[in-house]
Coordinates of C-alpha atoms and ligand atoms in Angstrom, one line a residue:
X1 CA 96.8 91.1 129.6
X2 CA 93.9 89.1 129.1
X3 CA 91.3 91.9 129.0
X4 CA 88.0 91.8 127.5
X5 CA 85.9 93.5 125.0
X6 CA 82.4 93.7 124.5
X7 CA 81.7 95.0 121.1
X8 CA 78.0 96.1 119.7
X9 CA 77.0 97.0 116.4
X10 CA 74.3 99.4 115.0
X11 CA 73.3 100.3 111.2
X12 CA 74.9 98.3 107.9
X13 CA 76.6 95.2 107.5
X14 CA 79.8 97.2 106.6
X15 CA 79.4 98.0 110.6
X16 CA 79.3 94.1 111.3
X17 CA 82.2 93.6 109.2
X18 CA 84.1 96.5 111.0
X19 CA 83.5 95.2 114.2
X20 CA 85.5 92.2 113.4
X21 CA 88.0 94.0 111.8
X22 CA 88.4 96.1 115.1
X23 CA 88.3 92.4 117.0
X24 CA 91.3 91.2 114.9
X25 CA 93.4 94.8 115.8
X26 CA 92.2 94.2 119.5
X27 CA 93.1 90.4 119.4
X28 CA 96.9 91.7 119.1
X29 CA 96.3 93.9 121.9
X30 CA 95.7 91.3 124.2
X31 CA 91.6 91.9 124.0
X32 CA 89.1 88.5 123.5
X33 CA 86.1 89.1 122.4
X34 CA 82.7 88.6 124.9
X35 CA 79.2 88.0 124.8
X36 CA 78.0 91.0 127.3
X37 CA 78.6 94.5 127.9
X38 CA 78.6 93.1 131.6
X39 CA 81.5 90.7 131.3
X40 CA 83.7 93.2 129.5
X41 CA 86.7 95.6 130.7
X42 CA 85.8 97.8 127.7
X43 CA 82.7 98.2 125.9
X44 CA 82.6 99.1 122.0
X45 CA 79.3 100.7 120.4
X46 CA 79.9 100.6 116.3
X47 CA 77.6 103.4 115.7
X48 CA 75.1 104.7 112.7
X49 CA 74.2 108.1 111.7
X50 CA 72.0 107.2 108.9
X51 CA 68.7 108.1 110.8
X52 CA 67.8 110.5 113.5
X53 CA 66.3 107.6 114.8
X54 CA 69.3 105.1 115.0
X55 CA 71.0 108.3 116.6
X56 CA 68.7 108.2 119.2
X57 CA 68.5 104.7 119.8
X58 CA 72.4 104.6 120.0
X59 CA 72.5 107.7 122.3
X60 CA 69.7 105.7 124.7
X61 CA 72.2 102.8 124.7
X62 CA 75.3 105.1 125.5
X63 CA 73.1 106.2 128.6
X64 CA 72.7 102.8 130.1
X65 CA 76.7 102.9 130.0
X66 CA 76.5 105.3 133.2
X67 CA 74.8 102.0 135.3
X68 CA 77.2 99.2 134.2
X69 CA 79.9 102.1 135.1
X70 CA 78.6 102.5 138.4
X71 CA 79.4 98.4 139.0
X72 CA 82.6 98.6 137.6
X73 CA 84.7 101.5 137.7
X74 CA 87.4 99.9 135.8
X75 CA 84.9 99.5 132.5
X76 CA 86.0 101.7 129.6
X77 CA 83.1 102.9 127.3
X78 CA 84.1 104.0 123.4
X79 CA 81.8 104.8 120.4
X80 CA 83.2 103.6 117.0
X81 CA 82.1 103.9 113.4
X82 CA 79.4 106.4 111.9
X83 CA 78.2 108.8 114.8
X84 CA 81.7 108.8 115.9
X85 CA 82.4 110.2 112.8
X86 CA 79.9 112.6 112.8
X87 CA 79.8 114.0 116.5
X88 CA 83.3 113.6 117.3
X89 CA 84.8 115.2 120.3
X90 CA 81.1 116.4 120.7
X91 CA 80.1 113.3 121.7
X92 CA 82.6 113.3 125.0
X93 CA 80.8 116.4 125.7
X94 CA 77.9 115.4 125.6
X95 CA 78.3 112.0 127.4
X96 CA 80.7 112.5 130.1
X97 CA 80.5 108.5 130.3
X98 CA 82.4 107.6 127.0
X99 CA 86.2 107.8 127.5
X100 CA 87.1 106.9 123.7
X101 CA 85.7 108.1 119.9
X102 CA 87.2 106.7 116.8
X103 CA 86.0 106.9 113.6
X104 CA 85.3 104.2 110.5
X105 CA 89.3 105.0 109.2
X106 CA 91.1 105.8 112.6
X107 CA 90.9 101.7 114.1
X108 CA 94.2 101.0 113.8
X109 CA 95.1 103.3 116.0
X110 CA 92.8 101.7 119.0
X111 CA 95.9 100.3 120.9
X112 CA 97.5 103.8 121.4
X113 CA 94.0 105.5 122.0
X114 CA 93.0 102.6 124.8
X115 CA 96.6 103.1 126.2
X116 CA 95.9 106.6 126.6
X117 CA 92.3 105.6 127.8
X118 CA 94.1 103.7 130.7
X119 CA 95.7 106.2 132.6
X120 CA 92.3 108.1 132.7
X121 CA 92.1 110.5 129.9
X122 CA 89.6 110.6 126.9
X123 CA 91.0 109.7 123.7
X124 CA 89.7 111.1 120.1
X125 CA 90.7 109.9 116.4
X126 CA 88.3 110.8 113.8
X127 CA 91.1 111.1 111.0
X128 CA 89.4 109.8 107.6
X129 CA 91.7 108.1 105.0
X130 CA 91.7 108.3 101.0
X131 CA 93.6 105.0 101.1
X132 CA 93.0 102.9 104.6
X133 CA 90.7 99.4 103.3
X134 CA 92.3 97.5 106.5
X135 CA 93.2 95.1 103.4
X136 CA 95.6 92.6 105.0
X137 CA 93.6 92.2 108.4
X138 CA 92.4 89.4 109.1
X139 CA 89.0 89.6 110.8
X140 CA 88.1 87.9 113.5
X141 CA 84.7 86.5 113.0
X142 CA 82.1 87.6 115.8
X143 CA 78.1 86.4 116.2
X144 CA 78.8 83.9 113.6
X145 CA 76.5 80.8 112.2
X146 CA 80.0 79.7 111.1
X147 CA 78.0 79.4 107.8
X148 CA 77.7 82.8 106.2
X149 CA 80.2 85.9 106.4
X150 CA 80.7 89.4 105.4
X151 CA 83.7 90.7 103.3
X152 CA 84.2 94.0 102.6
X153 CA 85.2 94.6 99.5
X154 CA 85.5 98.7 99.5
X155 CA 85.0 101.9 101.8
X156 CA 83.6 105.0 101.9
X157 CA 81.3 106.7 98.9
X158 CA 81.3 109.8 96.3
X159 CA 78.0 109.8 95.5
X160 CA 76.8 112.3 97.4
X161 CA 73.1 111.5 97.5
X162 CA 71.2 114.6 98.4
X163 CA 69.8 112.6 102.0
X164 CA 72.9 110.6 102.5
X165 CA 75.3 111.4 105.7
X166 CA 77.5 108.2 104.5
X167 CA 79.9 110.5 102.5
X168 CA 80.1 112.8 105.7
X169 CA 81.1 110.1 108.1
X170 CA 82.9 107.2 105.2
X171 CA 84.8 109.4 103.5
X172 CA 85.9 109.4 100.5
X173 CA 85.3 106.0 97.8
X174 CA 88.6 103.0 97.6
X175 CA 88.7 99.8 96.7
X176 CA 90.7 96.9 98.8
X177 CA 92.9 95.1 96.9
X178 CA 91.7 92.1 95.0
X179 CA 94.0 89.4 95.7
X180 CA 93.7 90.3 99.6
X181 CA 89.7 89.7 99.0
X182 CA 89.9 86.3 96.9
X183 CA 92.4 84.7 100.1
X184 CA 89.7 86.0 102.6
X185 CA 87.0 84.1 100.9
X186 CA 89.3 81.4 100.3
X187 CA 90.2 81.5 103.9
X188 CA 86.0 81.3 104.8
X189 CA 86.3 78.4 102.6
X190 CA 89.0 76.6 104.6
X191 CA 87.1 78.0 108.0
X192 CA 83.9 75.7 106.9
X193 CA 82.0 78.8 105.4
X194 CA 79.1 78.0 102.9
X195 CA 78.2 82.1 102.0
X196 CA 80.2 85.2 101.8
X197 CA 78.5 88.1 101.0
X198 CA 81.1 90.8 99.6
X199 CA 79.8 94.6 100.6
X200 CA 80.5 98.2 99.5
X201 CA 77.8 101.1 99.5
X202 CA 78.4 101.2 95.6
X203 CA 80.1 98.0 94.6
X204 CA 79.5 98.6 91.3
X205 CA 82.0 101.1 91.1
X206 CA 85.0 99.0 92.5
X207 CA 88.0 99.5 90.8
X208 CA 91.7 97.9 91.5
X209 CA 94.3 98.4 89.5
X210 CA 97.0 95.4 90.0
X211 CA 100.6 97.2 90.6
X212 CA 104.1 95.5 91.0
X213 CA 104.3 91.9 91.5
X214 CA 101.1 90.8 90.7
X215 CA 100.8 92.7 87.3
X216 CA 104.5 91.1 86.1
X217 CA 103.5 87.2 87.0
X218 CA 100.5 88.2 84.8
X219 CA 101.6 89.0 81.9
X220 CA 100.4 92.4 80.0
X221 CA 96.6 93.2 80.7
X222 CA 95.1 91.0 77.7
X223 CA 92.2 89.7 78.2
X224 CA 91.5 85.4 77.6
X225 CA 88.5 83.2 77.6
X226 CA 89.0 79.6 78.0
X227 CA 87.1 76.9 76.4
X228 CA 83.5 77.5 78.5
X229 CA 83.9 80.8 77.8
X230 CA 85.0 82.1 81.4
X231 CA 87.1 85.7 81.4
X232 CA 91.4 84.4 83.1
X233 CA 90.7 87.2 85.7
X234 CA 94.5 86.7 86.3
X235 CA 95.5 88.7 83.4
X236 CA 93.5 91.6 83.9
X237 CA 95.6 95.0 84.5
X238 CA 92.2 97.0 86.0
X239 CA 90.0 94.7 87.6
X240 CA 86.5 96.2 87.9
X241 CA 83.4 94.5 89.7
X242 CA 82.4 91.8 87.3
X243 CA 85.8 90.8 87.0
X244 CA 86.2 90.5 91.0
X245 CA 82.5 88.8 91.1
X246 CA 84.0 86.6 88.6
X247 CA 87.6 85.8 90.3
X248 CA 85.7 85.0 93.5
X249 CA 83.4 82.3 91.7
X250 CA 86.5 80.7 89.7
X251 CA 88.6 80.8 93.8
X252 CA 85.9 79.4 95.7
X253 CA 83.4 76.9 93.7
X254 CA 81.7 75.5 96.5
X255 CA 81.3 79.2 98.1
X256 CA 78.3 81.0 97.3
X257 CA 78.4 84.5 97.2
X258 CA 76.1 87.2 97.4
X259 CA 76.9 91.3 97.5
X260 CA 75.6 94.4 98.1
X261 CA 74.9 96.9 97.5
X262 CA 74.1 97.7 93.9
X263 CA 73.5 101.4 92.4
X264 CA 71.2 101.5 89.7
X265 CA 73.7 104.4 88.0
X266 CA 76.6 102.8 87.6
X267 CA 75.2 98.6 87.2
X268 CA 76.2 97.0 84.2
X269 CA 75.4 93.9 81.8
X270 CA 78.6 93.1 82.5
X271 CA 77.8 92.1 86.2
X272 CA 74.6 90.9 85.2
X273 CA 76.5 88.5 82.6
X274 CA 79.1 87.4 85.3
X275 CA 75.9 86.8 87.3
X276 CA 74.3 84.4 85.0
X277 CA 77.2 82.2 84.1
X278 CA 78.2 80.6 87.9
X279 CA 75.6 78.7 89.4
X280 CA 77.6 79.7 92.9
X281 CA 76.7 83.7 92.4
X282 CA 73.1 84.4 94.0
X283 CA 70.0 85.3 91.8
X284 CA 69.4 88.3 94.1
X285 CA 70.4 91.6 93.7
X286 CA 69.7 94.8 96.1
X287 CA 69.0 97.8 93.9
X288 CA 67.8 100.5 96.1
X289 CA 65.7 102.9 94.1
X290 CA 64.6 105.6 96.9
X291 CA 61.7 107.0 94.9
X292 CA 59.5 106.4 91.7
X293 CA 59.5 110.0 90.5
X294 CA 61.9 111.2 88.2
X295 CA 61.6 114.8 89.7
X296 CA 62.4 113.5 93.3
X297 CA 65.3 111.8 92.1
X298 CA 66.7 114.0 90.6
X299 CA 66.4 116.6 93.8
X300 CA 68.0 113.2 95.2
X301 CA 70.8 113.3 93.5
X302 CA 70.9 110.0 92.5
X303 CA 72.0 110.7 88.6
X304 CA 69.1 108.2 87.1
X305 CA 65.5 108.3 86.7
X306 CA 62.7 106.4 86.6
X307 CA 62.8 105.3 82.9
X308 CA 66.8 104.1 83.5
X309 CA 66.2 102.5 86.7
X310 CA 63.1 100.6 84.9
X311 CA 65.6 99.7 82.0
X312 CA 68.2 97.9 84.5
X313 CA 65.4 96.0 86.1
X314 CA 64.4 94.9 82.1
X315 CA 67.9 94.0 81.6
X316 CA 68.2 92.1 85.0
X317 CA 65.1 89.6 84.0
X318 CA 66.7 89.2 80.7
X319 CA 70.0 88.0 82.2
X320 CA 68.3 86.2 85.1
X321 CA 64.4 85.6 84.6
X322 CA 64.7 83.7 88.6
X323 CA 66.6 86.8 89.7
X324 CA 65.1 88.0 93.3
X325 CA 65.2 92.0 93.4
X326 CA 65.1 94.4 96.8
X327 CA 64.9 98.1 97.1
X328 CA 64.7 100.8 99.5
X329 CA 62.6 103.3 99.8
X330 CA 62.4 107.1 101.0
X331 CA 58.8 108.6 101.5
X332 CA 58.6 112.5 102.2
X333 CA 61.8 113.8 101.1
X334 CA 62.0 117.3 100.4
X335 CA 59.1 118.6 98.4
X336 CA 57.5 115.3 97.9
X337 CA 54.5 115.4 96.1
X338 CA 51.4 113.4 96.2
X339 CA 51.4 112.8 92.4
X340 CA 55.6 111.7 93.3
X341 CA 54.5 109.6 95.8
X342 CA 51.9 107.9 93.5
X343 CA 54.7 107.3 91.1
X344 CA 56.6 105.5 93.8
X345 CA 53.9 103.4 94.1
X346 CA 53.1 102.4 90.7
X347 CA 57.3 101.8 90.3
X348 CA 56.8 99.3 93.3
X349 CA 53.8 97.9 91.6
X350 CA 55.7 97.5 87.8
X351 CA 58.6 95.5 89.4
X352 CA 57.1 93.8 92.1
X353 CA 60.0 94.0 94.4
X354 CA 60.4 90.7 96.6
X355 CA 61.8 92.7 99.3
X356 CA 62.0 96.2 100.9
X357 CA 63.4 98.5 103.2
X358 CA 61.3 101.6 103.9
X359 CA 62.0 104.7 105.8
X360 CA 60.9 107.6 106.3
X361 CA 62.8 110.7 105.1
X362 CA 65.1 112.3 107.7
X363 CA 67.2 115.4 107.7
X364 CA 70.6 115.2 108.4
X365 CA 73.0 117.3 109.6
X366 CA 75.6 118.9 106.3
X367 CA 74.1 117.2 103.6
X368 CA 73.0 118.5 100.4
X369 CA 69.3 118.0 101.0
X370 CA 69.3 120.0 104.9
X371 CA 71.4 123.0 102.9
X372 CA 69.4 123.4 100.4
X373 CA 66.1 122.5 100.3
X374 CA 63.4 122.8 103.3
X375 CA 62.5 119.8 105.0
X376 CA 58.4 120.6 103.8
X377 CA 56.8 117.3 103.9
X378 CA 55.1 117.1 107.4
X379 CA 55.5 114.1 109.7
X380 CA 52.3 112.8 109.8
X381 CA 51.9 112.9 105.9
X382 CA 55.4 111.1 105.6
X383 CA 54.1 108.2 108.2
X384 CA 50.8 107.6 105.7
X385 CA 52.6 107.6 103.1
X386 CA 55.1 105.3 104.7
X387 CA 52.2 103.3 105.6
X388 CA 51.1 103.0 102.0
X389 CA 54.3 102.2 100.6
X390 CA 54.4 99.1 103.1
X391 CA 51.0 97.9 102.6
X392 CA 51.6 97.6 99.1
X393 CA 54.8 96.2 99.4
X394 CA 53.5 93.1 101.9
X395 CA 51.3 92.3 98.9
X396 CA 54.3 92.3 96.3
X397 CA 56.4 90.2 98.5
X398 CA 53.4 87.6 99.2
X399 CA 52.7 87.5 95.3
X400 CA 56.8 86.6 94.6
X401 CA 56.8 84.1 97.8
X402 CA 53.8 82.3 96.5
X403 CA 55.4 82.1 92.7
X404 CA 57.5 80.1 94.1
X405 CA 55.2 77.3 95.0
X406 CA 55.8 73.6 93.8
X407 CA 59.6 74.6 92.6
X408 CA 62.8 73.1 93.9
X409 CA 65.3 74.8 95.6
X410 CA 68.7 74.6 97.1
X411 CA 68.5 75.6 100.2
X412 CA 71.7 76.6 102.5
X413 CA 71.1 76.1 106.1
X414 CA 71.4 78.6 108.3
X415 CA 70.2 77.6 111.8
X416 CA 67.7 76.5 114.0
X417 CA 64.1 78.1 113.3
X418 CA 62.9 80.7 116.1
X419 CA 59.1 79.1 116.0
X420 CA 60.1 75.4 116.5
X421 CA 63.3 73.6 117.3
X422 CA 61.8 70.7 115.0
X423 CA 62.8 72.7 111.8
X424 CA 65.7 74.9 110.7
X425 CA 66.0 77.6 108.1
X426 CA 67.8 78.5 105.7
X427 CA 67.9 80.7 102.2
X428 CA 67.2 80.1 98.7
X429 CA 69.7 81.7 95.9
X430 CA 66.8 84.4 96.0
X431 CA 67.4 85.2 99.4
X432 CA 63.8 84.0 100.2
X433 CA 64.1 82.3 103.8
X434 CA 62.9 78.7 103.7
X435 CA 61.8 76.5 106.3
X436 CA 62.6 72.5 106.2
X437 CA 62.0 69.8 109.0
X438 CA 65.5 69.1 111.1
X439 CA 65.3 65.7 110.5
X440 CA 65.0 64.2 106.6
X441 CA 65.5 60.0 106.1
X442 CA 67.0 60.1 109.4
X443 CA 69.6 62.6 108.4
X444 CA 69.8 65.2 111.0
X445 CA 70.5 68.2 108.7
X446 CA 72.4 70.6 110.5
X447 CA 73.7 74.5 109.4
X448 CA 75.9 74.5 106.7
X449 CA 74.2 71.6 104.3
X450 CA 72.7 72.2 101.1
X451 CA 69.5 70.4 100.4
X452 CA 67.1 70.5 97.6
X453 CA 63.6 71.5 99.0
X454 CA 59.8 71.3 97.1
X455 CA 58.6 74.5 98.1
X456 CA 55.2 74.0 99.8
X457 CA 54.0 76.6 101.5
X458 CA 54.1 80.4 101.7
X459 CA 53.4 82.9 104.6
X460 CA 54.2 86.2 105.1
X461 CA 58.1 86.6 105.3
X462 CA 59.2 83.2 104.7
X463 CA 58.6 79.6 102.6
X464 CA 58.2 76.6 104.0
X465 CA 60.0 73.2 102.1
X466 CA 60.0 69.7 102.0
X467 CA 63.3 67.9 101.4
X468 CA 63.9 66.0 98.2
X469 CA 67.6 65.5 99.1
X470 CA 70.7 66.2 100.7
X471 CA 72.9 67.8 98.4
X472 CA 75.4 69.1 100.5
X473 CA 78.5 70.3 98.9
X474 CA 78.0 69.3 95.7
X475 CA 75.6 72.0 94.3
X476 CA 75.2 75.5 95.5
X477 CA 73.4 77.1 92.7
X478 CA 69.4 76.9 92.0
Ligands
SAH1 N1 74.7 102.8 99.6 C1 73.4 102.4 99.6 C2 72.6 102.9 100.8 C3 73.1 103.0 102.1 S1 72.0 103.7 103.3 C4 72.7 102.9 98.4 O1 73.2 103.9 97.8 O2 71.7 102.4 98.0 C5 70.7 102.6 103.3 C6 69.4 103.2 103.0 O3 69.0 104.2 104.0 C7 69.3 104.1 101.7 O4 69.2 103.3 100.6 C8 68.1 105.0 102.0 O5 66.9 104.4 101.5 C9 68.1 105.1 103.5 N2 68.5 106.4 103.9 C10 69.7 107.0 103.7 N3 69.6 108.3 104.2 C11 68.4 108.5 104.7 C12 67.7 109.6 105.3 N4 68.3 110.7 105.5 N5 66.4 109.5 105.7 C13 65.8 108.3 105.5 N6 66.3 107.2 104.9 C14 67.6 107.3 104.5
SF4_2 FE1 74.6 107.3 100.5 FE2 74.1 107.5 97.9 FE3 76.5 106.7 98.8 FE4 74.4 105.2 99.0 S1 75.3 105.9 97.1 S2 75.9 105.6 100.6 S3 72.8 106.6 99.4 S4 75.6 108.8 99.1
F3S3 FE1 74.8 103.7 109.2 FE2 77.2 104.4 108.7 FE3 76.2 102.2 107.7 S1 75.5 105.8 108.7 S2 74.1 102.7 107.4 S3 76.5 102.6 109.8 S4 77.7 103.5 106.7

């Protein structure tokens, strides 16, 4: 009894959220979370596959395992999540220093696999699920601000993007169960939590459908709007993702609540509308589009082109002119172009993003993209056009941090600022971080507050504010 566990996560946020998900199954099994690898009786690496890189990086890490080994010989080492997926009982192969491999689906079955870890054999489960959403579990929160959280609201994906190992090492797409997500944000609530976040790899196609109990004290499916027009989520049969958007706003008021991530396929004005009418849903939506070209996206897979993904940015600015937008980006997948690549550009200059993620395209192993088409676009032409994409982006970002100027915002604190211990930062509803002295009329603000900052300043990456006025938990919206 009493052992400890050292847990470390790589890749998404869905990884973070797992990792406290595998805390709470641990937790039974007599395991408390630490703050080292060097403190713990078992080590836990929450891998990615997305990248050959973060591959790499994770197989780098495994190695240091054989040193902390060598000091104790009691430390277990196992690899969760992505790569376990992928690699499986490879990976023991490969790394004679990992006793334990378990996959995104198999972590309920941790205590039996450390149990057989403990009399000295190597224990594999890498069984994916078409119904496991760990609903009920109650996570135990790790590397928390005690201000903002993850939920996870669905696993796994179907879209088979041509680049994308995800469906190889998630499995197949399901939806947790509504009412288990509203008490978990409720629960935040009660906890002190100001932000929950709510993540899927394509929330937009959540779907529930209510069965048993909850559908009979609901009466039959119909649809009602009350007086200010809201949707009674209650007495929906099939709740989709507006409608959960919607149920969390109406559970938890003083919550705000973000998500990701968006698919520019399957987004509707449905969401959008949900979006606009609660002043406690973020203006700030990721909507990764990977490419500008309609030809590339297609090879992608990705079942829009440019012209759609154009028309749901249109539609988002009509819902929401403040709205914030991200992307991501892909340069040098297969038979990239330099006309393509242009396009990609000119799409990053017609939104002006405020925010990206940029990559480089990398093979991986079984997907559509390494079967069928030939990895053509040499390295060196990817990394300038990578180059190109970020230089333009820097500008985009600066442009949308500096139209932001002489505006008021709410601003959540978050924590302490990195540069100075004099000021701490926080975010706006656009996501935007924003800097504001610690102390305002004597009020030392502290994580958690909500105060109403003139933005003053703009540099690279962040905004600086002065406070107007502590509004705390009155007002979470813009
Ligand atoms: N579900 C999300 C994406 C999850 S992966 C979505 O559909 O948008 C996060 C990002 O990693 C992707 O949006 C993509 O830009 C990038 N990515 C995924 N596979 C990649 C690969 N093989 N090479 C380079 N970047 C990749
Ligand atoms: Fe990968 Fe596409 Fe699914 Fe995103 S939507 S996880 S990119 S397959
Ligand atoms: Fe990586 Fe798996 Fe997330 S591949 S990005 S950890 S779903």
């Amino acid at each position: 009894m009493n052992k400890r566990v050292y847990i470390e996560s790589y890749g998404c946020q869905m990884n973070v959220s797992d990792s406290e998900v595998v805390a709470s199954i641990l937790a039974k099994d007599g395991y408390t979370p630490v703050k080292t690898a060097e403190e713990a009786d078992l080590v836990l690496l929450n891998t990615c596959s997305i990248r050959e890189k973060a591959e790499y990086t994770v197989m780098q890490r495994i190695n240091e395992m054989n040193n902390l080994k060598a000091r104790n010989r009691d430390l277990k080492v196992g690899v969760l999540g992505c790569m376990a997926e992928r690699m499986r009982e490879d990976l023991l192969e490969k790394k004679k220093v990992v006793d334990l491999v378990v996959g995104p689906d198999a972590y309920r079955t941790l205590p039996e696999l450390l149990e057989k870890v403990g009399t000295g054999q190597k224990a594999v489960n890498v069984i994916l699920s078409r119904e496991e959403t760990y609903g009920e579990i109650e996570p135990v929160r790790l590397d928390t601000n005690g201000v903002t959280a993850f939920v996870t609201i669905m696993r796994g994906c179907d879209n088979m993007c041509a680049f994308c190992v995800v469906p190889f090492t998630r499995g197949r797409e399901r939806s947790r169960d509504a009412v288990s997500i509203t008490s978990e944000c409720r629960q935040l609530v009660r906890d002190g939590y100001k932000e929950v976040t709510l993540l899927g790899q394509n929330v937009d196609s959540y779907k529930w459908h209510q069965t048993g109990s909850i559908t009979t004290a609901v009466a039959n499916g119909t649809r009602s709007v009350d007086a200010k027009g809201r949707h009674n989520v209650n007495a929906l049969a099939t709740v989709d993702f507006a409608d959960l958007l919607e149920m969390v706003a109406l559970a938890c008021p003083t919550l705000r609540i973000r998500y990701s991530t968006s698919h520019p396929k399957d987004m509707t004005d449905k969401v959008l509308a949900v979006m606009s009418r609660y002043g406690n849903i973020c203006k700030y939506i990721h909507l990764p589009v990977q490419s500008g070209s309609s030809e590339v996206l297609q090879r992608m897979n990705r079942g829009y082109d440019r012209e759609w993904y154009l028309e749901r940015i249109a539609s988002i600015r009509q819902y929401m002119p403040d709205c914030a937008i991200s992307t991501d980006i892909i340069t040098g997948f297969c038979g990239e172009t330099e006309e393509d690549h242009r396009q990609t550009l000119s799409l990053i200059e017609e939104v002006g993003y405020d925010m990206a993620f940029m990559f480089k395209y990398s093979e991986r192993p079984k997907t559509l993209a390494a079967r069928k088409y030939p990895d053509d676009v040499p390295e060196d032409i990817k990394g300038r056009r990578l180059q190109e994409v970020i230089d333009l982006q820097k500008c985009k970002s600066a442009e949308r941090l500096a139209s932001y100027l002489g505006q008021a915002h709410a601003v959540l604190i978050e924590g302490v600022s990195k540069r100075s211990a004099e000021h701490l930062y926080g975010r706006n509803t656009q996501n935007s971080v924003v800097i504001v002295p610690r102390v305002h009329n004597d009020i030392d603000l502290r994580p958690g507050m909500v105060v109403h900052a003139r933005i003053a300043h703009a540099s690279p990456g962040s905004l600086q504010g002065a406070v107007l006025e502590v509004l705390n938990e009155k007002v979470v919206g813009p």
